[in-house]
Amino acid sequence: MDAAIEITQLQKKFKGFELSVQKLSVPKGFATALIGENGAGKTTLLNILAGIRLDYKGEVNYFDEKENDVEKVKGQLGYTGSGLFFLPQWTIRQVGEVGQLLYDDFDVERFEKYCSELGVTAREKKSKQVGDLSDGNRMKLVIATAFSRDTRCLLMDEPASPLDPLMRDDLCNLIRTYLEEGDGEKSVLFSTHNISDMESVTDYAIIMAEGEVVEQGFVEDLKNKYILVKGNPQDSEQAKQILYTFNSSSYGFEGICLAGNLDRLAGMDVSMEIPSLHQISVAVMKHYATLQNTR
Amino acid sequence: MKKYMIFTPVVYRVVVMSLCPIAVFAFLALQLWGMPGNLAMYAMAILPLSEIIGDWLIFDGLYKRGEKIPRFLMASTKGTTLIKQVVRVGRLRTLLYDLVFVGLAAVLGTWKFWGERGFLYQVLVHVTMIIVLFSTAQLGVLITRFFQGYLWNIVVATSIQWLVSFMGYWLSEYAIWLLIVFGIVSILSLLIHEWIIQKRITEGFFDEGYETGV
């Protein structure tokens, strides 16, 4: 697997939080979802990869070229994030003008096209200040700046969070089109704490918990590794010992089972389904939390 | 200059960069046409006042502790250089405005008194006046950038105007001392501007509470 980004022994400590990633590869040519609950370290990791946080130890290589100086590849990275992304007093027009100053490949016509298509300038005047935009429109503006350049990799921090369901669907289409146009050379890494809306565009998933990568793999491989199992109440106690995660009610039990343990369910009246990425992610995070609590 | 202009909103260009200098000339014209009172002096006070209040429109809270440089700038290799350049050009423009408009206002508004204390002394007074106005504007801008919201700018600008008024009384008597004091204030303000912007940019790339010994 060719990697867009490779991370080795990355560490960062601040305010009692520790990010520790021993080995991580973001595959080239695919959309990778960085999944984790709030505070898992997704934003910290993305900030490091985008070169806007330099307070870490470890190695980050970009584009299979063993280039580990983020300053040399910043021009090929597109970044979207929340928080103070633009000065609040900038107008929509100024954002485009500043974009031209910051990036040689910033296409202001493309920026205006995306602003229009995403509905930013359809409802708002170009003279409207960023600080007066809604969270959703501000994120659309951020997304428009990232797609207005010729980048090789997009790093998107929670791009879907402030968007409505229709816009999330549009965002998935934008990401898909970006990858198709890249013909295997462009990659996208986006973070989310709610994978449901972005599952359709996700090829590869990295699941984080408490600053560590606890699972990663292509979605199809993960769906072969984790199986959703449902069964009757009388088998609950026995199944509980076997399943990776377990939930029960008076109607029966449900949980994720590792594919390697399926034969241990022989003799039980269970049905098996392919889980969604959302279900896999929740199971992995729950399992990790349980392990941490028992330590 | 082009980069600086992109950072300036239309209202700033209209009010601070255009209307205020026009107002200075309007006061001057009234003075030259024989209106009583020292209108030229009032005219000069407009510039630092507008610079301090107007700075809120471009760099509101830029030097505030914990405030980071916008990520759009940080994610680009040119971002940090750009913001430093824009801040520097802003200071240079203030100095040019003071030199041109205040200088002109001072000369035209007081030319009839030039014979009283000699040409060189009048030049000294006018240079001092420009330095006083430039340094107080720089000082005011420096202070307000540590705070967010326009109210701080108004409070600081008003205080600075009071300070300038007092200096106006002493200008002709203590020109050389004011020149030295406010010359030092100018240089210190410029140096602190440079230091703070570099510090804030560097801090922007490091999380608060980062443990360097990881």
XYZ file of C-alpha atoms in Angstrom:
509
model
C 0.000 0.000 0.000
C 1.444 3.359 -1.035
C 1.156 5.907 1.725
C 0.228 9.560 1.441
C 1.418 10.068 5.006
C 3.438 7.790 7.250
C 3.818 8.377 10.968
C 6.385 6.693 13.186
C 6.595 6.961 16.965
C 4.752 10.226 17.232
C 4.380 11.621 20.745
C 3.004 14.782 22.222
C 2.032 15.669 25.780
C 0.075 18.719 26.891
C -2.403 19.604 29.636
C -2.396 16.045 30.955
C -3.191 14.612 27.529
C -0.829 12.323 25.663
C -0.905 11.553 21.958
C 1.075 8.438 21.190
C 1.049 6.915 17.722
C 3.605 4.165 17.154
C 2.940 3.467 13.475
C 0.288 4.838 11.163
C -0.130 4.991 7.392
C -2.674 7.061 5.517
C -3.139 5.244 2.190
C -2.604 7.161 -1.030
C -5.590 7.589 -3.330
C -8.272 6.931 -0.735
C -10.564 8.720 1.698
C -9.492 7.920 5.231
C -11.703 8.611 8.211
C -10.092 9.456 11.536
C -12.713 8.321 14.004
C -12.821 8.877 17.737
C -14.796 10.441 20.522
C -14.199 14.022 21.635
C -10.733 14.366 23.122
C -9.359 11.271 21.405
C -6.570 13.281 19.767
C -7.936 13.612 16.237
C -7.546 17.391 16.013
C -4.100 17.281 17.605
C -2.965 14.673 15.076
C -4.406 16.580 12.116
C -2.830 19.825 13.309
C 0.557 18.102 13.463
C 0.111 16.634 9.983
C -0.914 20.038 8.587
C 2.154 21.672 10.102
C 0.268 24.038 12.371
C 1.525 22.309 15.514
C 5.244 21.742 15.863
C 5.346 20.610 19.485
C 5.785 16.865 19.036
C 8.404 14.162 18.822
C 8.531 11.508 16.145
C 8.629 11.307 12.396
C 6.064 12.195 9.765
C 6.786 11.422 6.113
C 4.686 12.672 3.229
C 3.946 11.266 -0.232
C 6.247 8.235 -0.136
C 9.193 10.522 -0.784
C 10.606 10.294 2.706
C 10.001 14.022 2.919
C 9.645 14.813 6.576
C 9.831 18.598 6.450
C 6.225 19.746 6.575
C 7.215 23.226 5.387
C 8.279 21.696 2.063
C 4.969 19.943 1.509
C 2.550 22.509 2.946
C 1.860 23.742 -0.583
C 0.573 20.285 -1.486
C -1.620 19.941 1.586
C -5.095 21.369 1.939
C -6.293 21.913 5.480
C -9.705 22.667 6.909
C -10.418 23.153 10.583
C -12.661 24.872 13.053
C -11.821 27.522 15.648
C -10.048 30.682 14.513
C -9.566 29.769 10.861
C -10.031 33.259 9.387
C -9.917 36.647 11.095
C -13.567 37.279 12.002
C -13.486 40.757 10.465
C -12.557 39.430 7.017
C -15.297 39.451 4.441
C -15.988 36.499 2.135
C -14.297 38.445 -0.666
C -11.231 39.099 1.483
C -10.902 35.374 2.237
C -10.467 34.766 -1.488
C -7.958 37.598 -1.791
C -5.927 36.384 1.193
C -6.038 32.867 -0.279
C -4.356 34.215 -3.426
C -1.620 35.761 -1.283
C -1.039 32.580 0.691
C -1.030 30.020 -2.084
C 0.371 30.298 -5.597
C -2.168 27.737 -6.842
C -5.211 29.343 -5.218
C -7.814 29.726 -7.977
C -10.136 32.570 -7.016
C -12.637 31.673 -9.746
C -12.843 28.148 -8.401
C -13.228 29.597 -4.893
C -16.165 31.718 -6.021
C -17.672 28.720 -7.806
C -17.471 26.581 -4.659
C -18.825 29.413 -2.520
C -21.771 29.617 -4.864
C -22.304 25.848 -5.155
C -22.044 25.316 -1.414
C -24.578 28.071 -0.884
C -22.327 30.516 0.964
C -22.675 33.383 -1.495
C -26.147 32.291 -2.584
C -27.527 33.481 0.750
C -24.832 35.855 1.900
C -23.267 38.911 0.277
C -19.562 38.739 -0.481
C -19.137 41.743 1.784
C -20.461 39.789 4.789
C -17.887 39.294 7.528
C -16.748 35.807 8.502
C -17.679 36.495 12.134
C -21.277 37.114 11.117
C -21.651 33.803 9.258
C -23.326 30.777 10.831
C -21.088 27.866 11.862
C -22.265 25.918 8.842
C -21.556 28.680 6.348
C -18.180 29.351 7.957
C -17.235 25.692 7.496
C -18.452 25.799 3.886
C -16.184 28.792 3.333
C -13.262 26.880 4.857
C -14.042 23.892 2.610
C -14.238 26.179 -0.446
C -10.701 27.461 0.224
C -9.325 23.914 0.442
C -10.944 22.804 -2.817
C -9.797 25.958 -4.625
C -6.228 24.708 -4.797
C -4.365 21.926 -6.590
C -3.409 19.821 -3.609
C -2.312 16.211 -3.266
C -3.796 15.584 0.147
C -6.664 17.128 2.084
C -6.601 17.148 5.868
C -10.080 17.965 7.144
C -10.849 18.369 10.823
C -14.497 17.603 11.558
C -15.684 19.049 8.248
C -19.164 17.559 8.568
C -19.957 18.560 12.156
C -21.551 21.974 11.528
C -23.157 20.945 8.221
C -26.749 19.912 7.675
C -27.460 16.391 6.279
C -27.828 17.627 2.691
C -24.542 19.502 2.856
C -22.836 16.455 4.366
C -23.950 14.516 1.315
C -22.568 17.274 -0.920
C -19.306 17.143 1.016
C -19.063 13.383 0.382
C -19.563 14.039 -3.337
C -16.879 16.733 -3.304
C -14.424 14.355 -1.651
C -15.298 11.553 -4.063
C -14.847 13.844 -7.095
C -11.528 15.115 -5.704
C -10.241 11.539 -5.368
C -11.482 10.522 -8.818
C -9.813 13.527 -10.444
C -6.600 12.631 -8.636
C -6.532 9.235 -10.348
C -5.007 7.508 -7.355
C -2.579 10.304 -6.518
C -4.808 12.410 -4.265
C -5.808 11.453 -0.754
C -8.168 12.733 1.904
C -7.888 12.341 5.672
C -10.886 13.656 7.570
C -11.796 13.397 11.213
C -15.229 12.776 12.602
C -16.851 11.667 15.819
C -20.003 10.653 13.983
C -19.108 8.434 11.057
C -22.671 7.641 9.910
C -22.975 10.603 7.558
C -19.535 10.127 6.047
C -19.508 6.341 5.779
C -20.435 6.361 2.092
C -17.181 8.103 1.214
C -14.867 6.279 3.628
C -12.395 3.750 2.192
C -10.038 3.419 5.125
C -10.680 3.971 8.813
C -8.404 4.886 11.685
C -10.039 4.619 15.086
C -8.520 6.579 17.956
C -9.127 6.527 21.693
C -7.360 8.478 24.404
C -4.522 9.570 22.142
C -3.802 6.144 20.659
C -4.672 4.453 17.388
C -6.649 1.409 18.470
C -7.698 0.088 15.060
C -7.043 0.847 11.423
C -7.783 -0.799 8.106
C -9.768 -0.689 4.888
C -13.486 -0.621 5.613
C -14.061 -3.872 3.705
C -11.364 -5.625 5.752
C -12.830 -4.291 8.988
C -16.247 -5.562 7.946
C -14.724 -8.999 7.453
C -12.960 -8.816 10.809
C -15.918 -7.632 12.898
C -19.326 -9.340 12.595
C -22.592 -8.131 14.092
C -24.272 -10.955 15.969
C -27.835 -11.057 17.359
C -29.224 -13.852 19.498
C -31.831 -15.003 21.983
C -31.856 -14.189 25.710
C -31.122 -17.796 26.775
C -27.670 -17.596 25.099
C -26.766 -14.234 26.616
C -24.445 -15.430 29.356
C -22.521 -17.783 27.083
C -22.281 -15.239 24.251
C -21.095 -12.539 26.624
C -17.872 -14.499 27.195
C -17.189 -14.697 23.464
C -18.331 -11.398 21.971
C -16.052 -8.400 21.518
C -18.797 -6.032 22.663
C -22.087 -7.063 24.195
C -25.510 -5.479 24.759
C -28.524 -7.327 26.066
C -32.188 -6.700 26.731
C -35.242 -8.815 27.532
C -35.616 -9.429 23.788
C -32.124 -10.848 23.293
C -28.548 -9.784 22.862
C -26.559 -7.985 20.219
C -22.861 -7.437 19.852
C -19.815 -7.429 17.696
C -17.882 -10.676 17.361
C -14.395 -11.034 15.978
C -14.531 -13.212 12.841
C -11.976 -15.559 14.387
C -14.340 -16.292 17.284
C -17.438 -17.050 15.217
C -16.966 -20.820 15.451
C -17.258 -20.521 19.241
C -20.873 -19.433 18.756
C -21.730 -22.816 17.231
C -24.852 -24.280 18.790
C -26.381 -20.911 19.621
C -29.363 -19.552 17.769
C -27.756 -16.403 16.373
C -28.054 -14.309 13.240
C -25.084 -12.577 11.679
C -24.921 -9.298 9.810
C -22.261 -7.090 8.311
C -21.928 -4.159 10.696
C -21.773 -0.555 9.614
C -18.534 1.334 10.117
C -20.356 3.281 12.817
C -21.123 0.047 14.700
C -17.538 -1.181 14.311
C -16.143 2.151 15.545
C -18.404 2.240 18.587
C -17.522 -1.376 19.396
C -13.780 -0.747 19.131
C -13.982 2.380 21.276
C -16.156 0.622 23.891
C -13.831 -2.368 23.968
C -10.830 -0.081 24.440
C -12.583 1.804 27.238
C -13.436 -1.497 28.970
C -9.824 -2.651 28.706
C -8.601 0.654 30.144
C -11.054 0.408 33.044
C -9.996 -3.124 33.941
C -6.279 -2.181 33.981
C 1.144 47.691 0.152
C -1.166 45.494 -1.924
C -1.086 42.791 0.761
C -1.869 45.381 3.444
C -4.771 46.738 1.411
C -6.264 43.255 1.117
C -6.297 43.019 4.908
C -8.074 46.355 5.265
C -11.870 46.329 5.115
C -13.666 48.901 2.956
C -14.887 50.873 5.977
C -11.270 51.241 7.165
C -10.140 52.456 3.761
C -12.969 54.942 3.616
C -12.868 56.285 7.181
C -9.291 55.931 8.423
C -7.382 56.172 5.175
C -9.539 58.705 3.310
C -12.101 60.653 5.367
C -9.780 61.436 8.289
C -7.029 62.958 6.103
C -9.743 64.863 4.248
C -11.024 66.126 7.616
C -7.502 67.303 8.454
C -7.474 69.366 5.254
C -10.982 70.627 5.928
C -9.888 71.942 9.345
C -6.828 73.444 7.711
C -8.859 75.150 5.033
C -11.101 76.666 7.695
C -8.026 77.859 9.588
C -6.513 79.411 6.463
C -9.797 81.093 5.616
C -9.658 82.831 8.948
C -11.755 80.706 11.300
C -10.764 81.508 14.918
C -8.991 79.012 17.219
C -6.217 76.580 16.545
C -8.100 74.257 14.187
C -4.883 72.795 12.799
C -4.087 71.339 16.214
C -7.524 69.687 16.428
C -7.035 68.370 12.916
C -3.794 66.677 13.877
C -5.415 64.882 16.808
C -7.803 63.170 14.390
C -5.114 60.955 12.893
C -3.854 59.055 15.970
C -7.439 58.815 17.218
C -8.618 57.219 13.973
C -5.567 54.947 13.782
C -6.205 53.508 17.257
C -9.953 53.052 16.851
C -9.587 51.852 13.239
C -7.001 49.198 14.143
C -9.847 47.192 15.660
C -11.196 46.686 12.125
C -8.009 44.934 10.979
C -6.215 43.390 13.933
C -8.755 43.127 16.745
C -7.063 41.374 19.677
C -4.089 40.197 17.600
C -1.656 40.289 20.525
C -4.102 38.897 23.098
C -2.641 36.055 25.134
C -3.946 32.691 24.034
C -5.275 34.033 20.752
C -3.692 32.206 17.882
C -2.853 33.343 14.407
C -5.683 32.236 12.069
C -5.145 28.678 10.880
C -5.636 29.710 7.268
C -2.378 31.643 7.642
C -0.619 28.990 9.721
C -1.345 26.242 7.211
C 0.524 28.144 4.486
C 4.284 28.551 4.256
C 3.702 32.222 3.469
C 1.223 32.899 6.282
C 3.500 34.007 9.086
C 5.614 36.179 6.796
C 2.460 37.711 5.383
C 1.052 38.739 8.754
C 4.395 40.239 9.820
C 4.597 42.176 6.554
C 1.054 43.466 6.916
C 1.674 44.615 10.501
C 4.905 46.363 9.418
C 3.315 48.064 6.413
C 0.519 49.264 8.704
C 3.061 51.010 10.927
C 4.888 52.456 7.933
C 1.644 53.806 6.524
C 0.849 55.477 9.856
C 4.251 57.154 9.829
C 3.780 58.326 6.225
C 0.341 59.707 7.026
C 1.737 61.553 10.045
C 4.617 62.924 7.995
C 2.445 64.090 5.129
C -0.801 65.162 6.753
C 0.383 66.253 10.192
C 3.479 67.833 8.689
C 1.376 69.755 6.219
C -1.185 70.691 8.847
C 1.566 71.889 11.171
C 3.317 73.962 8.553
C 0.218 75.523 7.043
C -1.517 76.040 10.363
C 1.361 77.809 12.074
C 3.333 79.472 9.279
C 2.380 82.954 10.422
C 4.101 82.385 13.797
C 7.336 81.138 12.253
C 9.118 84.419 12.555
C 8.689 84.537 16.329
C 11.156 81.850 17.373
C 13.173 81.172 14.275
C 12.935 78.748 11.402
C 15.000 75.934 12.920
C 13.055 76.003 16.165
C 9.773 75.771 14.257
C 11.130 72.778 12.304
C 12.080 71.164 15.612
C 8.596 71.797 17.010
C 6.947 70.298 13.953
C 9.177 67.227 13.864
C 8.462 66.749 17.574
C 4.749 67.067 16.880
C 4.927 64.365 14.230
C 6.937 62.080 16.505
C 4.521 62.682 19.406
C 1.525 61.823 17.235
C 3.208 58.807 15.638
C 4.496 57.397 18.930
C 1.199 57.889 20.780
C -0.695 56.251 17.909
C 1.763 53.336 17.976
C 1.513 53.079 21.746
C -2.288 53.134 21.589
C -2.406 50.519 18.862
C 0.055 48.355 20.786
C -2.104 48.502 23.920
C -5.413 47.849 22.163
C -4.108 44.779 20.354
C -3.928 43.020 23.723
C -7.701 43.404 24.060
C -10.650 42.341 21.979
C -13.633 44.535 21.133
C -13.860 48.095 19.912
C -14.654 49.583 23.337
C -11.034 49.146 24.414
C -9.923 50.996 21.302
C -12.231 53.901 22.111
C -11.067 54.066 25.743
C -7.365 53.925 24.806
C -7.792 56.345 21.883
C -9.529 58.867 24.146
C -6.803 58.551 26.776
C -4.134 58.985 24.128
C -5.923 62.089 22.867
C -5.794 63.572 26.381
C -2.100 62.777 26.515
C -1.545 64.442 23.144
C -3.486 67.516 24.295
C -1.185 67.913 27.294
C 1.812 67.513 25.058
C 0.373 70.237 22.822
C 0.570 72.715 25.707
C 4.224 71.918 26.353
C 5.230 71.545 22.737
C 6.680 74.951 22.069
C 8.478 75.152 25.457
C 9.913 71.677 25.814
C 10.182 70.523 22.202
C 13.620 68.986 22.538
C 12.682 66.977 25.649
C 9.430 65.780 24.122
C 11.321 64.788 20.988
C 13.715 62.661 23.038
C 11.010 61.076 25.212
C 8.575 60.349 22.403
C 11.375 59.335 20.059
C 12.271 56.658 22.602
C 8.574 55.741 22.936
C 8.391 55.381 19.125
C 11.432 53.133 18.946
C 10.283 51.039 21.914
C 6.778 50.696 20.437
C 8.220 49.551 17.123
C 10.514 47.038 18.819
C 7.739 45.708 21.073
C 5.438 45.354 18.038
C 8.123 43.246 16.344
C 8.788 41.154 19.438
C 5.141 40.518 20.244
C 4.106 39.544 16.713
C 7.024 37.111 16.470
C 6.175 35.727 19.933
C 2.497 35.273 19.075
C 3.338 33.587 15.764
C 5.745 31.188 17.469
C 3.244 30.500 20.257
C 0.638 29.768 17.613
C 2.521 26.621 16.618
C 2.701 25.324 20.196
C -0.166 24.284 22.429
C -0.363 25.900 25.837
C 0.899 23.484 28.470
C 3.044 21.541 26.002
C 5.605 19.423 27.820
C 8.918 19.884 26.062
C 10.415 16.812 27.676
C 8.222 14.278 25.806
